[in-house]
mmCIF file of C-alpha atoms and ligand atoms in Angstrom:
data_model
loop_
_atom_site.group_PDB
_atom_site.id
_atom_site.type_symbol
_atom_site.label_atom_id
_atom_site.label_comp_id
_atom_site.label_asym_id
_atom_site.label_seq_id
_atom_site.Cartn_x
_atom_site.Cartn_y
_atom_site.Cartn_z
ATOM 1 C CA MET A 1 104.165 63.272 79.488
ATOM 2 C CA ILE A 2 103.039 66.570 80.242
ATOM 3 C CA PRO A 3 106.253 68.497 82.063
ATOM 4 C CA LEU A 4 106.260 70.361 85.276
ATOM 5 C CA LEU A 5 108.013 72.303 83.405
ATOM 6 C CA ASP A 6 109.490 72.575 79.216
ATOM 7 C CA LEU A 7 112.594 74.506 79.021
ATOM 8 C CA LYS A 8 112.774 72.276 75.508
ATOM 9 C CA ALA A 9 109.930 74.564 73.965
ATOM 10 C CA GLN A 10 111.242 77.798 75.278
ATOM 11 C CA TYR A 11 114.768 77.764 73.345
ATOM 12 C CA ALA A 12 112.450 76.410 70.486
ATOM 13 C CA GLY A 13 110.489 79.138 70.281
ATOM 14 C CA ILE A 14 113.464 81.658 70.626
ATOM 15 C CA LYS A 15 116.586 79.818 68.336
ATOM 16 C CA ALA A 16 117.700 82.375 66.063
ATOM 17 C CA GLU A 17 117.672 84.721 68.213
ATOM 18 C CA LEU A 18 119.436 83.259 70.971
ATOM 19 C CA ASP A 19 122.136 81.835 68.985
ATOM 20 C CA ALA A 20 122.629 84.405 67.765
ATOM 21 C CA ALA A 21 123.092 86.143 70.888
ATOM 22 C CA VAL A 22 125.745 83.857 72.501
ATOM 23 C CA LEU A 23 127.794 84.149 69.455
ATOM 24 C CA LYS A 24 127.210 87.659 70.171
ATOM 25 C CA VAL A 25 129.214 87.216 72.661
ATOM 26 C CA LEU A 26 131.222 84.971 72.263
ATOM 27 C CA ALA A 27 133.103 86.822 69.663
ATOM 28 C CA SER A 28 133.190 89.828 71.803
ATOM 29 C CA ALA A 29 134.938 87.774 74.289
ATOM 30 C CA GLN A 30 133.498 90.041 77.016
ATOM 31 C CA TYR A 31 132.937 86.950 79.347
ATOM 32 C CA VAL A 32 131.956 88.436 82.380
ATOM 33 C CA LEU A 33 129.869 91.219 82.947
ATOM 34 C CA GLY A 34 130.582 93.658 79.692
ATOM 35 C CA ASP A 35 127.973 95.327 76.906
ATOM 36 C CA GLU A 36 125.673 92.458 77.268
ATOM 37 C CA VAL A 37 125.505 93.079 81.308
ATOM 38 C CA VAL A 38 125.899 96.604 82.054
ATOM 39 C CA ALA A 39 122.761 96.829 78.961
ATOM 40 C CA PHE A 40 120.674 93.811 80.876
ATOM 41 C CA GLU A 41 120.911 96.151 83.955
ATOM 42 C CA ARG A 42 119.156 99.449 82.078
ATOM 43 C CA GLU A 43 116.108 97.456 80.408
ATOM 44 C CA PHE A 44 115.615 94.923 83.652
ATOM 45 C CA ALA A 45 115.218 97.834 86.331
ATOM 46 C CA ALA A 46 112.753 99.340 83.508
ATOM 47 C CA TYR A 47 110.776 96.610 84.300
ATOM 48 C CA CYS A 48 110.837 96.742 87.193
ATOM 49 C CA ASP A 49 110.674 100.208 87.310
ATOM 50 C CA VAL A 50 113.205 101.212 89.836
ATOM 51 C CA LYS A 51 116.479 103.258 88.995
ATOM 52 C CA HIS A 52 119.544 100.023 89.579
ATOM 53 C CA ALA A 53 119.746 97.462 88.743
ATOM 54 C CA VAL A 54 123.234 94.649 89.484
ATOM 55 C CA ALA A 55 124.184 91.168 87.692
ATOM 56 C CA VAL A 56 125.185 88.930 89.678
ATOM 57 C CA ASN A 57 125.764 85.244 89.303
ATOM 58 C CA THR A 58 122.452 83.438 91.596
ATOM 59 C CA GLY A 59 119.038 85.328 93.349
ATOM 60 C CA THR A 60 121.171 83.830 96.604
ATOM 61 C CA SER A 61 124.161 85.827 95.788
ATOM 62 C CA ALA A 62 122.012 88.931 94.909
ATOM 63 C CA LEU A 63 120.083 88.565 98.851
ATOM 64 C CA HIS A 64 123.323 88.102 100.004
ATOM 65 C CA LEU A 65 123.790 92.031 98.653
ATOM 66 C CA ALA A 66 120.606 93.501 99.981
ATOM 67 C CA LEU A 67 121.170 91.693 103.322
ATOM 68 C CA LEU A 68 124.976 93.337 103.152
ATOM 69 C CA THR A 69 123.698 96.580 102.034
ATOM 70 C CA ALA A 70 121.144 97.432 104.138
ATOM 71 C CA GLY A 71 123.622 96.598 106.709
ATOM 72 C CA VAL A 72 122.884 94.086 108.205
ATOM 73 C CA GLY A 73 125.852 91.154 109.587
ATOM 74 C CA PRO A 74 126.704 89.312 113.090
ATOM 75 C CA GLY A 75 124.622 90.122 115.796
ATOM 76 C CA ASP A 76 121.347 91.059 113.859
ATOM 77 C CA GLU A 77 118.517 89.507 112.987
ATOM 78 C CA VAL A 78 116.189 89.288 109.917
ATOM 79 C CA ILE A 79 112.693 87.545 110.051
ATOM 80 C CA THR A 80 112.058 86.137 106.654
ATOM 81 C CA VAL A 81 109.306 83.078 106.369
ATOM 82 C CA PRO A 82 109.991 79.250 106.381
ATOM 83 C CA PHE A 83 107.909 78.356 104.172
ATOM 84 C CA THR A 84 110.774 79.014 101.409
ATOM 85 C CA PHE A 85 113.503 77.216 99.170
ATOM 86 C CA VAL A 86 116.057 77.220 101.763
ATOM 87 C CA ALA A 87 118.743 79.915 99.398
ATOM 88 C CA SER A 88 116.120 82.833 101.482
ATOM 89 C CA VAL A 89 117.110 81.273 105.015
ATOM 90 C CA SER A 90 120.541 80.975 103.493
ATOM 91 C CA ALA A 91 121.057 84.365 102.097
ATOM 92 C CA ILE A 92 120.607 85.751 105.711
ATOM 93 C CA CYS A 93 123.130 83.082 106.983
ATOM 94 C CA TYR A 94 126.083 84.230 104.457
ATOM 95 C CA ALA A 95 125.861 87.927 106.061
ATOM 96 C CA GLY A 96 126.382 86.179 109.631
ATOM 97 C CA ALA A 97 122.853 87.271 110.808
ATOM 98 C CA ARG A 98 120.483 84.730 112.676
ATOM 99 C CA PRO A 99 117.214 83.812 110.759
ATOM 100 C CA VAL A 100 113.740 84.374 112.461
ATOM 101 C CA PHE A 101 110.721 83.622 111.696
ATOM 102 C CA VAL A 102 106.971 84.250 111.320
ATOM 103 C CA ASP A 103 104.499 81.826 109.914
ATOM 104 C CA VAL A 104 102.669 82.459 107.146
ATOM 105 C CA GLU A 105 98.694 83.495 105.981
ATOM 106 C CA PRO A 106 96.683 80.662 105.173
ATOM 107 C CA VAL A 107 95.235 82.072 101.437
ATOM 108 C CA THR A 108 98.643 83.070 99.351
ATOM 109 C CA LEU A 109 102.121 81.134 101.999
ATOM 110 C CA THR A 110 103.428 84.628 101.839
ATOM 111 C CA MET A 111 104.176 86.351 105.077
ATOM 112 C CA ASP A 112 101.823 86.856 107.785
ATOM 113 C CA PRO A 113 102.337 90.674 108.828
ATOM 114 C CA GLY A 114 99.634 89.837 112.094
ATOM 115 C CA LYS A 115 103.039 87.564 114.359
ATOM 116 C CA LEU A 116 104.660 90.430 112.205
ATOM 117 C CA GLU A 117 104.921 92.401 115.389
ATOM 118 C CA ALA A 118 105.673 90.246 117.898
ATOM 119 C CA ALA A 119 109.000 88.586 116.570
ATOM 120 C CA ILE A 120 110.544 92.328 116.051
ATOM 121 C CA THR A 121 113.451 92.406 119.064
ATOM 122 C CA SER A 122 116.097 95.529 119.286
ATOM 123 C CA ARG A 123 118.039 93.522 117.363
ATOM 124 C CA THR A 124 115.727 92.847 114.165
ATOM 125 C CA LYS A 125 117.566 94.367 111.748
ATOM 126 C CA ALA A 126 115.954 93.535 108.296
ATOM 127 C CA ILE A 127 112.364 91.746 107.203
ATOM 128 C CA LEU A 128 112.535 89.615 103.648
ATOM 129 C CA PRO A 129 109.096 88.729 102.723
ATOM 130 C CA VAL A 130 109.143 86.522 99.961
ATOM 131 C CA HIS A 131 106.673 86.340 96.612
ATOM 132 C CA LEU A 132 105.954 82.631 97.191
ATOM 133 C CA TYR A 133 105.325 81.336 93.709
ATOM 134 C CA GLY A 134 104.418 84.782 91.602
ATOM 135 C CA GLN A 135 102.000 86.278 93.420
ATOM 136 C CA MET A 136 103.561 88.559 96.218
ATOM 137 C CA ALA A 137 102.995 89.424 99.769
ATOM 138 C CA ASP A 138 101.337 91.809 101.892
ATOM 139 C CA MET A 139 103.840 94.768 101.307
ATOM 140 C CA ASP A 140 101.521 97.386 102.550
ATOM 141 C CA ALA A 141 100.667 95.875 105.684
ATOM 142 C CA ILE A 142 104.715 94.111 106.282
ATOM 143 C CA THR A 143 105.980 97.852 105.283
ATOM 144 C CA ALA A 144 103.913 100.107 107.811
ATOM 145 C CA ILE A 145 105.289 97.536 110.246
ATOM 146 C CA ALA A 146 108.968 97.827 109.630
ATOM 147 C CA ASP A 147 108.762 102.497 108.907
ATOM 148 C CA ARG A 148 106.454 101.736 112.665
ATOM 149 C CA HIS A 149 110.210 99.957 114.304
ATOM 150 C CA GLY A 150 112.751 101.795 111.872
ATOM 151 C CA ILE A 151 113.636 98.710 110.006
ATOM 152 C CA ALA A 152 114.446 97.554 106.195
ATOM 153 C CA VAL A 153 111.986 95.497 103.782
ATOM 154 C CA ILE A 154 114.311 93.058 101.167
ATOM 155 C CA GLU A 155 111.791 91.757 99.028
ATOM 156 C CA ASP A 156 112.498 87.695 97.815
ATOM 157 C CA ALA A 157 111.637 88.488 94.809
ATOM 158 C CA CYS A 158 113.469 85.406 93.180
ATOM 159 C CA GLN A 159 109.747 83.944 92.417
ATOM 160 C CA ALA A 160 108.259 87.026 90.852
ATOM 161 C CA HIS A 161 109.625 88.897 87.643
ATOM 162 C CA GLY A 162 107.174 91.411 86.460
ATOM 163 C CA ALA A 163 104.018 90.280 89.699
ATOM 164 C CA GLU A 164 103.000 93.249 90.502
ATOM 165 C CA PHE A 165 101.224 94.820 94.221
ATOM 166 C CA ASP A 166 98.126 97.744 93.589
ATOM 167 C CA GLY A 167 100.080 98.468 90.589
ATOM 168 C CA ARG A 168 103.954 98.125 91.450
ATOM 169 C CA ARG A 169 105.871 95.619 90.673
ATOM 170 C CA ALA A 170 107.702 93.460 92.785
ATOM 171 C CA GLY A 171 112.003 94.528 93.381
ATOM 172 C CA SER A 172 109.976 98.356 93.226
ATOM 173 C CA ILE A 173 108.408 98.235 97.129
ATOM 174 C CA GLY A 174 111.259 97.450 99.660
ATOM 175 C CA VAL A 175 114.614 98.857 99.898
ATOM 176 C CA SER A 176 115.566 95.910 97.993
ATOM 177 C CA GLY A 177 114.288 93.933 95.726
ATOM 178 C CA CYS A 178 116.020 90.119 94.567
ATOM 179 C CA PHE A 179 115.289 88.145 91.366
ATOM 180 C CA SER A 180 116.914 84.925 90.306
ATOM 181 C CA PHE A 181 117.576 83.824 87.098
ATOM 182 C CA TYR A 182 118.234 80.082 87.512
ATOM 183 C CA PRO A 183 116.675 78.040 84.140
ATOM 184 C CA GLY A 184 113.471 77.028 85.503
ATOM 185 C CA LYS A 185 112.469 81.032 86.447
ATOM 186 C CA ASN A 186 109.626 82.768 84.988
ATOM 187 C CA LEU A 187 112.634 84.801 83.809
ATOM 188 C CA GLY A 188 116.033 82.236 83.151
ATOM 189 C CA ALA A 189 118.936 82.359 82.073
ATOM 190 C CA CYS A 190 121.430 79.385 80.325
ATOM 191 C CA GLY A 191 122.899 78.591 83.514
ATOM 192 C CA GLU A 192 122.909 80.495 86.780
ATOM 193 C CA GLY A 193 122.896 84.475 87.359
ATOM 194 C CA GLY A 194 120.917 86.834 89.667
ATOM 195 C CA MET A 195 119.691 90.549 89.910
ATOM 196 C CA PHE A 196 119.666 93.075 92.490
ATOM 197 C CA VAL A 197 117.633 96.267 92.537
ATOM 198 C CA THR A 198 117.074 98.842 94.443
ATOM 199 C CA ASN A 199 115.588 102.759 94.288
ATOM 200 C CA ASP A 200 118.868 104.483 96.868
ATOM 201 C CA ASP A 201 122.232 104.635 95.087
ATOM 202 C CA ALA A 202 123.967 104.262 98.156
ATOM 203 C CA MET A 203 122.789 101.158 97.846
ATOM 204 C CA ALA A 204 123.384 100.238 94.601
ATOM 205 C CA LYS A 205 126.739 101.790 94.392
ATOM 206 C CA THR A 206 128.126 99.567 97.312
ATOM 207 C CA ALA A 207 126.586 96.522 95.822
ATOM 208 C CA ARG A 208 128.231 97.137 92.950
ATOM 209 C CA MET A 209 131.527 97.359 94.155
ATOM 210 C CA LEU A 210 130.420 94.271 95.815
ATOM 211 C CA ARG A 211 129.925 91.710 93.263
ATOM 212 C CA ASP A 212 132.996 92.866 92.215
ATOM 213 C CA TRP A 213 135.172 92.123 95.356
ATOM 214 C CA GLY A 214 134.994 95.159 96.147
ATOM 215 C CA GLN A 215 136.982 96.845 93.831
ATOM 216 C CA GLU A 216 136.765 101.479 93.278
ATOM 217 C CA LYS A 217 138.579 100.508 90.272
ATOM 218 C CA ARG A 218 140.355 98.103 89.368
ATOM 219 C CA TYR A 219 143.388 96.314 92.267
ATOM 220 C CA HIS A 220 141.773 98.550 94.291
ATOM 221 C CA HIS A 221 139.678 96.951 97.028
ATOM 222 C CA VAL A 222 137.347 99.206 98.996
ATOM 223 C CA LEU A 223 134.949 96.897 100.841
ATOM 224 C CA LYS A 224 136.201 92.966 101.278
ATOM 225 C CA GLY A 225 134.073 92.004 97.915
ATOM 226 C CA PHE A 226 132.915 88.150 96.652
ATOM 227 C CA ASN A 227 132.591 86.907 93.250
ATOM 228 C CA HIS A 228 129.071 87.071 92.931
ATOM 229 C CA ARG A 229 129.592 89.017 88.407
ATOM 230 C CA MET A 230 127.363 87.801 86.492
ATOM 231 C CA ASP A 231 128.398 86.613 83.112
ATOM 232 C CA GLY A 232 128.602 88.643 79.379
ATOM 233 C CA ILE A 233 126.629 85.242 77.711
ATOM 234 C CA GLN A 234 124.159 85.252 80.334
ATOM 235 C CA GLY A 235 123.358 89.068 79.883
ATOM 236 C CA ALA A 236 122.929 88.218 76.120
ATOM 237 C CA ILE A 237 120.272 85.874 76.622
ATOM 238 C CA LEU A 238 118.518 87.097 79.336
ATOM 239 C CA ARG A 239 117.921 90.124 77.120
ATOM 240 C CA VAL A 240 116.548 88.110 74.381
ATOM 241 C CA LYS A 241 114.167 86.041 76.570
ATOM 242 C CA LEU A 242 113.726 89.835 78.846
ATOM 243 C CA ARG A 243 111.956 90.871 75.345
ATOM 244 C CA HIS A 244 109.187 87.589 75.881
ATOM 245 C CA LEU A 245 108.857 88.137 79.410
ATOM 246 C CA GLU A 246 105.466 89.394 79.182
ATOM 247 C CA ASP A 247 103.977 87.016 76.751
ATOM 248 C CA TRP A 248 105.136 84.332 79.161
ATOM 249 C CA THR A 249 103.467 86.477 82.119
ATOM 250 C CA ASN A 250 100.363 86.437 80.200
ATOM 251 C CA ALA A 251 100.534 83.410 78.870
ATOM 252 C CA ARG A 252 100.832 81.396 82.869
ATOM 253 C CA ARG A 253 98.081 83.592 83.703
ATOM 254 C CA ALA A 254 96.074 82.220 81.431
ATOM 255 C CA ASN A 255 96.005 78.954 81.994
ATOM 256 C CA ALA A 256 96.463 79.680 85.487
ATOM 257 C CA ARG A 257 92.331 80.704 85.042
ATOM 258 C CA HIS A 258 91.946 77.918 82.820
ATOM 259 C CA TYR A 259 92.613 75.767 85.526
ATOM 260 C CA SER A 260 90.920 77.249 88.483
ATOM 261 C CA GLN A 261 88.203 77.941 86.422
ATOM 262 C CA LEU A 262 88.019 73.456 85.870
ATOM 263 C CA LEU A 263 88.971 72.821 89.430
ATOM 264 C CA ALA A 264 86.025 75.824 90.643
ATOM 265 C CA GLY A 265 84.557 73.039 93.214
ATOM 266 C CA SER A 266 86.798 70.494 92.750
ATOM 267 C CA ARG A 267 86.307 68.267 95.570
ATOM 268 C CA GLN A 268 89.733 66.677 95.161
ATOM 269 C CA VAL A 269 92.568 69.688 95.092
ATOM 270 C CA ARG A 270 92.086 73.160 96.970
ATOM 271 C CA ALA A 271 93.201 75.868 93.644
ATOM 272 C CA PRO A 272 95.063 79.128 94.455
ATOM 273 C CA VAL A 273 94.078 82.220 95.082
ATOM 274 C CA GLU A 274 94.860 85.463 93.760
ATOM 275 C CA VAL A 275 94.610 88.417 96.281
ATOM 276 C CA ALA A 276 92.790 90.729 94.081
ATOM 277 C CA GLY A 277 95.327 93.861 93.497
ATOM 278 C CA ARG A 278 97.979 91.566 92.823
ATOM 279 C CA ARG A 279 99.675 90.662 89.642
ATOM 280 C CA HIS A 280 100.513 87.132 90.078
ATOM 281 C CA VAL A 281 103.030 85.365 87.630
ATOM 282 C CA TYR A 282 102.560 82.458 88.328
ATOM 283 C CA HIS A 283 106.044 80.490 88.704
ATOM 284 C CA VAL A 284 103.909 77.826 89.639
ATOM 285 C CA TYR A 285 100.200 76.929 90.215
ATOM 286 C CA ALA A 286 100.312 74.454 92.852
ATOM 287 C CA VAL A 287 96.992 72.863 94.334
ATOM 288 C CA ARG A 288 96.046 71.635 98.296
ATOM 289 C CA SER A 289 95.310 68.223 99.133
ATOM 290 C CA HIS A 290 94.807 66.793 101.812
ATOM 291 C CA ASP A 291 95.890 63.414 99.955
ATOM 292 C CA ARG A 292 98.938 65.179 98.825
ATOM 293 C CA ASP A 293 101.348 62.200 98.576
ATOM 294 C CA GLY A 294 98.660 59.549 96.836
ATOM 295 C CA LEU A 295 97.860 62.842 93.948
ATOM 296 C CA GLU A 296 101.337 63.117 93.761
ATOM 297 C CA ARG A 297 100.848 59.745 92.746
ATOM 298 C CA SER A 298 98.083 59.210 90.738
ATOM 299 C CA LEU A 299 99.407 61.688 88.524
ATOM 300 C CA GLN A 300 102.693 60.300 88.080
ATOM 301 C CA GLU A 301 100.859 56.655 86.611
ATOM 302 C CA VAL A 302 99.114 58.442 84.091
ATOM 303 C CA GLY A 303 102.786 60.621 83.209
ATOM 304 C CA ILE A 304 101.966 64.387 84.623
ATOM 305 C CA GLN A 305 104.762 64.539 86.431
ATOM 306 C CA THR A 306 104.426 67.441 88.546
ATOM 307 C CA GLY A 307 106.572 69.127 92.000
ATOM 308 C CA LEU A 308 106.698 69.781 95.641
ATOM 309 C CA HIS A 309 107.253 73.047 96.798
ATOM 310 C CA TYR A 310 108.376 72.862 99.713
ATOM 311 C CA PRO A 311 107.707 69.232 101.648
ATOM 312 C CA VAL A 312 109.973 70.345 104.253
ATOM 313 C CA PRO A 313 110.033 74.201 105.868
ATOM 314 C CA VAL A 314 113.030 75.287 106.868
ATOM 315 C CA HIS A 315 112.940 74.900 110.498
ATOM 316 C CA LEU A 316 112.325 71.359 110.520
ATOM 317 C CA GLN A 317 115.713 71.328 107.655
ATOM 318 C CA GLN A 318 118.142 69.479 109.339
ATOM 319 C CA ALA A 319 120.720 71.717 108.163
ATOM 320 C CA HIS A 320 119.122 75.292 110.470
ATOM 321 C CA GLU A 321 118.594 72.467 113.983
ATOM 322 C CA ASP A 322 120.657 74.779 115.037
ATOM 323 C CA LEU A 323 118.208 77.914 115.084
ATOM 324 C CA GLY A 324 116.441 75.584 118.936
ATOM 325 C CA TYR A 325 112.959 75.198 116.099
ATOM 326 C CA ARG A 326 110.659 72.929 116.940
ATOM 327 C CA LYS A 327 107.516 70.498 114.792
ATOM 328 C CA GLY A 328 104.302 72.681 116.069
ATOM 329 C CA ASP A 329 105.827 76.375 116.126
ATOM 330 C CA PHE A 330 104.685 77.056 112.777
ATOM 331 C CA PRO A 331 101.226 75.380 111.963
ATOM 332 C CA VAL A 332 100.379 76.392 108.727
ATOM 333 C CA SER A 333 104.262 76.162 106.679
ATOM 334 C CA GLU A 334 103.675 72.762 108.463
ATOM 335 C CA THR A 335 99.824 71.699 106.919
ATOM 336 C CA ALA A 336 101.040 73.998 104.080
ATOM 337 C CA ALA A 337 103.722 71.495 103.014
ATOM 338 C CA ARG A 338 101.938 68.378 103.635
ATOM 339 C CA GLU A 339 99.213 69.340 101.370
ATOM 340 C CA VAL A 340 100.901 71.432 98.294
ATOM 341 C CA LEU A 341 101.794 69.887 95.073
ATOM 342 C CA SER A 342 102.248 71.843 91.731
ATOM 343 C CA LEU A 343 100.946 70.843 88.329
ATOM 344 C CA PRO A 344 102.173 71.581 85.161
ATOM 345 C CA MET A 345 102.700 75.280 84.680
ATOM 346 C CA PHE A 346 104.752 76.506 81.714
ATOM 347 C CA PRO A 347 103.842 79.204 78.132
ATOM 348 C CA GLU A 348 103.796 76.853 76.083
ATOM 349 C CA LEU A 349 101.076 74.214 78.818
ATOM 350 C CA THR A 350 97.960 74.010 75.966
ATOM 351 C CA PRO A 351 94.157 74.223 77.279
ATOM 352 C CA ALA A 352 94.170 70.696 75.662
ATOM 353 C CA GLN A 353 97.951 69.217 78.667
ATOM 354 C CA ILE A 354 95.338 71.922 80.990
ATOM 355 C CA GLU A 355 92.279 69.865 80.430
ATOM 356 C CA GLN A 356 94.263 66.154 80.425
ATOM 357 C CA VAL A 357 96.078 67.641 84.054
ATOM 358 C CA VAL A 358 92.103 68.559 86.578
ATOM 359 C CA ALA A 359 90.924 65.252 84.779
ATOM 360 C CA ALA A 360 93.422 63.252 86.625
ATOM 361 C CA VAL A 361 93.308 65.423 89.530
ATOM 362 C CA GLU A 362 89.392 64.845 89.675
ATOM 363 C CA GLN A 363 90.137 60.983 88.360
ATOM 364 C CA GLU A 364 91.874 59.900 91.466
ATOM 365 C CA ALA A 365 88.985 59.948 94.138
ATOM 366 C CA HIS A 366 88.240 56.545 92.442
ATOM 367 C CA VAL A 367 91.383 55.878 93.169
ATOM 368 C CA GLY A 368 91.496 55.810 96.797
HETATM 369 C C1 LIG B 1 115.371 80.594 93.476
HETATM 370 C C2 LIG B 1 114.687 80.813 94.613
HETATM 371 C C3 LIG B 1 116.238 81.248 95.278
HETATM 372 C C4 LIG B 1 117.863 81.097 95.288
HETATM 373 O O1 LIG B 1 117.953 82.281 93.975
HETATM 374 P P1 LIG B 1 118.699 81.144 93.123
HETATM 375 O O2 LIG B 1 119.513 81.812 91.599
HETATM 376 O O3 LIG B 1 119.010 79.329 93.329
HETATM 377 O O4 LIG B 1 120.515 81.206 93.826
HETATM 378 C C5 LIG B 1 115.782 82.727 96.622
HETATM 379 N N1 LIG B 1 114.558 82.699 97.219
HETATM 380 C C6 LIG B 1 113.475 81.861 95.767
HETATM 381 C C7 LIG B 1 112.151 82.458 97.035
HETATM 382 C C8 LIG B 1 113.870 81.163 95.577
HETATM 383 O O5 LIG B 1 112.343 81.008 94.698
#
């Protein structure tokens, strides 16, 4: 069996370091926030090349704080894409604002800047591009439009730890950036976790208060805040893993290169495109096929696990019916949702496994 991702292999590679880090927190009794979380914030800010990092309990909470610190509230509109994990949109609803969608580009499946301007209204308060699969959206074009209208750009970098756009790190270009440390993400906790990053001193200060019940000091609540705090154990675990992240990212990139070389000229699938100047960190390696469901089935039959990211765009999800969108509104997203298939992708994946997956993909022609 070749899994889609293999968290046990990752743990086996760093078991001694990770076990020691967890035991240290158990002994310290700093179970919520604490020294390990503070140190992780400092190290992750440096990694992202930003001034401030505020650790939270999920990526969704980071998005929630990013929207609130950008001044988003009821009556406002926030522009994002329908081809994303639902949390990008849920966070806008948490903030009491209305999600407005623009379609994605056909090649990168990230926000299409050519369609952005038409979606801007007098109520638009923020633009939330998603760095899908680990490749950054066209931040030059998006920030140029946002700047012209005086609208904040918030980066959903939940899949893009260490990704770059013209040498600039994900999370460092918008007014703020949001990361998830869900276990399967490129940098994953052993549980839930997230991070809000910004270069803005005031936003960082507000986010820090909001994540911890709006307190400036204990039991003095300046703002109506939340419990969005990170656990001490997760902070300690993430510090250990952050030290390995560049090696893991390079391994993902090498695996993607190997896949793409083998799949060049394939008649079965189209390999993902890495745009020049963008460092793709391959959270997901998604190919496209006109017979996606058939391919999924035939790979499953030979023991190859695949994923669907994502089979239904958010504008067609029942939960968001109230937004009033219909089938046909975002054709690029709708086509992508029918065609994408995520192949096994994790740092420990071997060249032989990649060759086996590609052989099975190319075999599919004969199955039908
Ligand atoms: C994972 C993810 C989130 C949410 O992160 P959680 O930590 O699960 O709350 C948001 N946006 C995108 C694009 C994601 O992939």
